[in-house]
Amino acid sequence: MNLSGKRVFLTGGARGIGRGISEALLSKGAMVMFCDINPGTGKQTEEELQKQYSSDSVSFIKADVADSQQLKAAFEAAVTKFGAVDIHINNAGILDQRIWERMFAVNAIGTIRGCQIALEHMRRDKGGHGGVIMNVVSMGGLGSSYWFPAYTASKHAVIGFVNSWAESPYQPQHGVRWGCVCPVSVDTEMLNMEENQIYDLSENQKHTATHKVQISDVVDAFMKLVQDENSNGALMEVSRENNGVYCRRQLVYMNNVSPPCFMDNLPFPGQT
Ligand SMILES: NC(=O)C1=CN([C@@H]2O[C@H](COP(=O)(O)OP(=O)(O)OC[C@H]3O[C@@H](n4cnc5c(N)ncnc54)[C@H](O)[C@@H]3O)[C@@H](O)[C@H]2O)C=CC1
Ligand SMILES: CCCCCC(=O)/C=C/[C@H]1C=CC(=O)[C@@H]1CCCCCCC(=O)O
């Protein structure tokens, strides 16, 4: 996929992974509108990126993805500015077990709602132009992590939702391609955690010190995924061991019975 001239809406773009992805897309000639809950950092990032690229190509709008009205209004602002959105990216997320309901509202409900808003806009069978919906999820969404069970659950919810749409028999009529990048811990502000924000913080910090990747690793994997036209439904791992490698959730049976449905049985990207 050629990114030049593509119209992008991204959530949580004021800093961290979201900012990194915006910069990479801008460098390929895309136009980006990003939202964030933090207006100070959002405005500052907007100014810096406008200086580096152009004032027309990037803009910030304040929105809390957990608030349906705000998210819808921000997405509509991008449609009004660009004429349409070609690529929607759900990236905003938080990690704090102390406020786990809020965490679910941001990570799971905010992301699922973002997908629904973008899908309604893009669906070819409803008059849209098709498009791409990408999600910054987590390796936590592929397995279990005792440090943050509710965070892990919020990320599993996203993968279940995204794969269900990606594997729909009607997906070709929708003309919307889906994908998820699933990083291990990434060196961003999110890792600056307080006691009780997760369980067993000091143990987690030891693990993180030897496993974490950089924002540029996530951006490289994201760019590979977003440009791969054959990647519908792909889950892409981002880790030191398997950076940018397509992976899959799998049902593993102990008695050789067949899987009950087509969940995650898509061929890997590039395979037929
Ligand atoms: N840093 C890490 O270790 C990993 C992060 N992730 C995921 O990557 C995504 C980005 O995280 P990072 O860049 O690391 O975090 P970050 O904390 O550096 O950046 C997150 C951005 O999202 C914004 N945000 C938070 N809540 C929001 C809301 N309700 N509405 C709109 N914007 C909101 C924040 O203001 C911030 O600008 C998240 O979904 C996170 O779960 C996934 C795997 C690892
Ligand atoms: C193997 C656990 C690594 C935990 C690293 C960490 O400190 C936290 C990172 C989290 C911050 C945001 C995330 O999304 C990260 C979770 C990554 C969980 C990885 C689970 C890997 C597995 O199932 O093997």
mmCIF file of N, CA, C and O in Angstrom, residues 77-129:
data_model
loop_
_atom_site.group_PDB
_atom_site.id
_atom_site.type_symbol
_atom_site.label_atom_id
_atom_site.label_comp_id
_atom_site.label_asym_id
_atom_site.label_seq_id
_atom_site.Cartn_x
_atom_site.Cartn_y
_atom_site.Cartn_z
ATOM 1 N N ALA A 77 -14.401 15.293 12.648
ATOM 2 C CA ALA A 77 -13.563 16.452 12.306
ATOM 3 C C ALA A 77 -12.522 16.055 11.265
ATOM 4 O O ALA A 77 -12.202 16.832 10.346
ATOM 5 N N ALA A 78 -11.995 14.832 11.382
ATOM 6 C CA ALA A 78 -11.015 14.354 10.385
ATOM 7 C C ALA A 78 -11.689 14.162 9.030
ATOM 8 O O ALA A 78 -11.135 14.526 7.986
ATOM 9 N N VAL A 79 -12.900 13.623 9.044
ATOM 10 C CA VAL A 79 -13.640 13.422 7.776
ATOM 11 C C VAL A 79 -13.909 14.782 7.126
ATOM 12 O O VAL A 79 -13.733 14.962 5.914
ATOM 13 N N THR A 80 -14.299 15.759 7.939
ATOM 14 C CA THR A 80 -14.580 17.097 7.401
ATOM 15 C C THR A 80 -13.311 17.716 6.828
ATOM 16 O O THR A 80 -13.308 18.282 5.734
ATOM 17 N N LYS A 81 -12.213 17.563 7.548
ATOM 18 C CA LYS A 81 -10.962 18.188 7.084
ATOM 19 C C LYS A 81 -10.428 17.524 5.810
ATOM 20 O O LYS A 81 -10.004 18.185 4.875
ATOM 21 N N PHE A 82 -10.441 16.169 5.795
ATOM 22 C CA PHE A 82 -9.795 15.449 4.687
ATOM 23 C C PHE A 82 -10.762 15.043 3.567
ATOM 24 O O PHE A 82 -10.319 14.643 2.489
ATOM 25 N N GLY A 83 -12.052 15.019 3.870
ATOM 26 C CA GLY A 83 -13.019 14.480 2.902
ATOM 27 C C GLY A 83 -13.373 13.036 3.206
ATOM 28 O O GLY A 83 -14.485 12.596 2.953
ATOM 29 N N ALA A 84 -12.437 12.287 3.760
ATOM 30 C CA ALA A 84 -12.661 10.883 4.154
ATOM 31 C C ALA A 84 -11.456 10.430 4.983
ATOM 32 O O ALA A 84 -10.421 11.099 5.006
ATOM 33 N N VAL A 85 -11.601 9.310 5.669
ATOM 34 C CA VAL A 85 -10.463 8.705 6.387
ATOM 35 C C VAL A 85 -10.163 7.366 5.722
ATOM 36 O O VAL A 85 -11.057 6.539 5.532
ATOM 37 N N ASP A 86 -8.904 7.157 5.343
ATOM 38 C CA ASP A 86 -8.482 5.896 4.707
ATOM 39 C C ASP A 86 -7.913 4.912 5.728
ATOM 40 O O ASP A 86 -8.010 3.700 5.549
ATOM 41 N N ILE A 87 -7.246 5.449 6.755
ATOM 42 C CA ILE A 87 -6.596 4.588 7.755
ATOM 43 C C ILE A 87 -6.978 5.099 9.147
ATOM 44 O O ILE A 87 -6.754 6.275 9.469
ATOM 45 N N HIS A 88 -7.576 4.214 9.937
ATOM 46 C CA HIS A 88 -7.934 4.570 11.320
ATOM 47 C C HIS A 88 -7.039 3.757 12.254
ATOM 48 O O HIS A 88 -6.932 2.531 12.081
ATOM 49 N N ILE A 89 -6.445 4.408 13.246
ATOM 50 C CA ILE A 89 -5.535 3.697 14.158
ATOM 51 C C ILE A 89 -5.974 3.911 15.604
ATOM 52 O O ILE A 89 -5.962 5.034 16.119
ATOM 53 N N ASN A 90 -6.367 2.823 16.261
ATOM 54 C CA ASN A 90 -6.665 2.855 17.699
ATOM 55 C C ASN A 90 -5.383 2.574 18.455
ATOM 56 O O ASN A 90 -4.857 1.454 18.394
ATOM 57 N N ASN A 91 -4.881 3.603 19.130
ATOM 58 C CA ASN A 91 -3.622 3.449 19.855
ATOM 59 C C ASN A 91 -3.751 3.835 21.332
ATOM 60 O O ASN A 91 -3.047 3.287 22.178
ATOM 61 N N ALA A 92 -4.668 4.748 21.667
ATOM 62 C CA ALA A 92 -4.771 5.241 23.050
ATOM 63 C C ALA A 92 -4.985 4.076 24.018
ATOM 64 O O ALA A 92 -5.759 3.161 23.750
ATOM 65 N N GLY A 93 -4.263 4.107 25.123
ATOM 66 C CA GLY A 93 -4.433 3.058 26.125
ATOM 67 C C GLY A 93 -3.790 3.464 27.434
ATOM 68 O O GLY A 93 -2.925 4.345 27.475
ATOM 69 N N ILE A 94 -4.238 2.847 28.532
ATOM 70 C CA ILE A 94 -3.657 3.087 29.851
ATOM 71 C C ILE A 94 -3.433 1.748 30.554
ATOM 72 O O ILE A 94 -4.033 0.734 30.180
ATOM 73 N N LEU A 95 -2.549 1.771 31.545
ATOM 74 C CA LEU A 95 -2.268 0.552 32.320
ATOM 75 C C LEU A 95 -2.279 0.911 33.800
ATOM 76 O O LEU A 95 -1.336 1.511 34.310
ATOM 77 N N ASP A 96 -3.388 0.611 34.478
ATOM 78 C CA ASP A 96 -3.496 0.918 35.900
ATOM 79 C C ASP A 96 -4.582 0.047 36.529
ATOM 80 O O ASP A 96 -5.773 0.318 36.351
ATOM 81 N N GLN A 97 -4.132 -0.971 37.255
ATOM 82 C CA GLN A 97 -5.088 -1.910 37.857
ATOM 83 C C GLN A 97 -6.013 -1.244 38.881
ATOM 84 O O GLN A 97 -7.091 -1.741 39.155
ATOM 85 N N ARG A 98 -5.548 -0.078 39.454
ATOM 86 C CA ARG A 98 -6.332 0.578 40.513
ATOM 87 C C ARG A 98 -7.633 1.149 39.956
ATOM 88 O O ARG A 98 -8.588 1.346 40.680
ATOM 89 N N ILE A 99 -7.619 1.458 38.674
ATOM 90 C CA ILE A 99 -8.818 2.023 38.029
ATOM 91 C C ILE A 99 -9.204 1.111 36.868
ATOM 92 O O ILE A 99 -9.317 1.540 35.720
ATOM 93 N N TRP A 100 -9.440 -0.171 37.204
ATOM 94 C CA TRP A 100 -9.554 -1.142 36.120
ATOM 95 C C TRP A 100 -10.787 -0.945 35.245
ATOM 96 O O TRP A 100 -10.758 -1.215 34.054
ATOM 97 N N GLU A 101 -11.883 -0.399 35.835
ATOM 98 C CA GLU A 101 -13.073 -0.163 34.994
ATOM 99 C C GLU A 101 -12.779 0.943 33.972
ATOM 100 O O GLU A 101 -13.169 0.850 32.804
ATOM 101 N N ARG A 102 -12.109 1.982 34.448
ATOM 102 C CA ARG A 102 -11.721 3.069 33.536
ATOM 103 C C ARG A 102 -10.764 2.513 32.459
ATOM 104 O O ARG A 102 -10.864 2.841 31.278
ATOM 105 N N MET A 103 -9.848 1.659 32.887
ATOM 106 C CA MET A 103 -8.894 1.053 31.941
ATOM 107 C C MET A 103 -9.655 0.268 30.865
ATOM 108 O O MET A 103 -9.314 0.322 29.678
ATOM 109 N N PHE A 104 -10.689 -0.451 31.293
ATOM 110 C CA PHE A 104 -11.502 -1.194 30.314
ATOM 111 C C PHE A 104 -12.222 -0.227 29.373
ATOM 112 O O PHE A 104 -12.338 -0.480 28.164
ATOM 113 N N ALA A 105 -12.692 0.893 29.939
ATOM 114 C CA ALA A 105 -13.426 1.869 29.112
ATOM 115 C C ALA A 105 -12.514 2.468 28.040
ATOM 116 O O ALA A 105 -12.942 2.734 26.918
ATOM 117 N N VAL A 106 -11.264 2.673 28.391
ATOM 118 C CA VAL A 106 -10.321 3.267 27.416
ATOM 119 C C VAL A 106 -9.816 2.191 26.446
ATOM 120 O O VAL A 106 -9.961 2.310 25.227
ATOM 121 N N ASN A 107 -9.231 1.131 27.017
ATOM 122 C CA ASN A 107 -8.523 0.148 26.166
ATOM 123 C C ASN A 107 -9.472 -0.707 25.328
ATOM 124 O O ASN A 107 -9.194 -0.966 24.158
ATOM 125 N N ALA A 108 -10.542 -1.163 25.930
ATOM 126 C CA ALA A 108 -11.441 -2.078 25.204
ATOM 127 C C ALA A 108 -12.584 -1.308 24.546
ATOM 128 O O ALA A 108 -12.732 -1.314 23.324
ATOM 129 N N ILE A 109 -13.377 -0.590 25.370
ATOM 130 C CA ILE A 109 -14.566 0.068 24.798
ATOM 131 C C ILE A 109 -14.155 1.194 23.848
ATOM 132 O O ILE A 109 -14.701 1.316 22.745
ATOM 133 N N GLY A 110 -13.162 1.997 24.242
ATOM 134 C CA GLY A 110 -12.698 3.094 23.365
ATOM 135 C C GLY A 110 -12.193 2.569 22.037
ATOM 136 O O GLY A 110 -12.466 3.135 20.978
ATOM 137 N N THR A 111 -11.465 1.449 22.073
ATOM 138 C CA THR A 111 -10.922 0.875 20.834
ATOM 139 C C THR A 111 -12.039 0.262 19.988
ATOM 140 O O THR A 111 -12.112 0.479 18.772
ATOM 141 N N ILE A 112 -12.919 -0.501 20.630
ATOM 142 C CA ILE A 112 -14.018 -1.127 19.875
ATOM 143 C C ILE A 112 -14.918 -0.057 19.258
ATOM 144 O O ILE A 112 -15.308 -0.145 18.092
ATOM 145 N N ARG A 113 -15.180 0.993 20.029
ATOM 146 C CA ARG A 113 -16.014 2.063 19.458
ATOM 147 C C ARG A 113 -15.298 2.739 18.289
ATOM 148 O O ARG A 113 -15.912 3.047 17.259
ATOM 149 N N GLY A 114 -13.999 2.940 18.446
ATOM 150 C CA GLY A 114 -13.218 3.532 17.339
ATOM 151 C C GLY A 114 -13.333 2.667 16.093
ATOM 152 O O GLY A 114 -13.521 3.170 14.975
ATOM 153 N N CYS A 115 -13.248 1.355 16.266
ATOM 154 C CA CYS A 115 -13.393 0.435 15.124
ATOM 155 C C CYS A 115 -14.767 0.579 14.492
ATOM 156 O O CYS A 115 -14.908 0.616 13.264
ATOM 157 N N GLN A 116 -15.790 0.657 15.340
ATOM 158 C CA GLN A 116 -17.164 0.721 14.803
ATOM 159 C C GLN A 116 -17.405 2.018 14.035
ATOM 160 O O GLN A 116 -18.026 2.011 12.952
ATOM 161 N N ILE A 117 -16.896 3.121 14.566
ATOM 162 C CA ILE A 117 -17.078 4.419 13.891
ATOM 163 C C ILE A 117 -16.365 4.388 12.539
ATOM 164 O O ILE A 117 -16.916 4.787 11.511
ATOM 165 N N ALA A 118 -15.122 3.884 12.559
ATOM 166 C CA ALA A 118 -14.339 3.862 11.307
ATOM 167 C C ALA A 118 -14.961 2.884 10.304
ATOM 168 O O ALA A 118 -15.041 3.181 9.103
ATOM 169 N N LEU A 119 -15.409 1.732 10.779
ATOM 170 C CA LEU A 119 -16.002 0.739 9.876
ATOM 171 C C LEU A 119 -17.245 1.299 9.178
ATOM 172 O O LEU A 119 -17.417 1.155 7.968
ATOM 173 N N GLU A 120 -18.112 1.955 9.956
ATOM 174 C CA GLU A 120 -19.330 2.527 9.354
ATOM 175 C C GLU A 120 -18.975 3.536 8.268
ATOM 176 O O GLU A 120 -19.646 3.619 7.241
ATOM 177 N N HIS A 121 -17.921 4.295 8.495
ATOM 178 C CA HIS A 121 -17.491 5.306 7.517
ATOM 179 C C HIS A 121 -16.872 4.666 6.273
ATOM 180 O O HIS A 121 -17.078 5.145 5.155
ATOM 181 N N MET A 122 -16.134 3.577 6.469
ATOM 182 C CA MET A 122 -15.334 3.016 5.369
ATOM 183 C C MET A 122 -16.068 1.974 4.528
ATOM 184 O O MET A 122 -15.713 1.760 3.374
ATOM 185 N N ARG A 123 -17.036 1.275 5.122
ATOM 186 C CA ARG A 123 -17.667 0.114 4.449
ATOM 187 C C ARG A 123 -18.121 0.432 3.028
ATOM 188 O O ARG A 123 -18.941 1.319 2.809
ATOM 189 N N ARG A 124 -17.610 -0.351 2.081
ATOM 190 C CA ARG A 124 -18.022 -0.162 0.670
ATOM 191 C C ARG A 124 -19.493 -0.507 0.476
ATOM 192 O O ARG A 124 -20.179 0.104 -0.324
ATOM 193 N N ASP A 125 -19.966 -1.530 1.232
ATOM 194 C CA ASP A 125 -21.362 -1.932 1.052
ATOM 195 C C ASP A 125 -22.341 -0.912 1.637
ATOM 196 O O ASP A 125 -23.549 -1.065 1.511
ATOM 197 N N LYS A 126 -21.801 0.139 2.290
ATOM 198 C CA LYS A 126 -22.683 1.217 2.783
ATOM 199 C C LYS A 126 -22.272 2.552 2.175
ATOM 200 O O LYS A 126 -22.445 3.611 2.771
ATOM 201 N N GLY A 127 -21.608 2.492 1.028
ATOM 202 C CA GLY A 127 -21.279 3.727 0.299
ATOM 203 C C GLY A 127 -19.914 4.316 0.605
ATOM 204 O O GLY A 127 -19.558 5.372 0.082
ATOM 205 N N GLY A 128 -19.122 3.659 1.464
ATOM 206 C CA GLY A 128 -17.784 4.165 1.783
ATOM 207 C C GLY A 128 -16.752 3.748 0.740
ATOM 208 O O GLY A 128 -17.078 3.075 -0.248
ATOM 209 N N HIS A 129 -15.487 4.145 0.982
ATOM 210 C CA HIS A 129 -14.418 3.866 0.015
ATOM 211 C C HIS A 129 -13.522 2.709 0.415
ATOM 212 O O HIS A 129 -12.490 2.477 -0.194
#
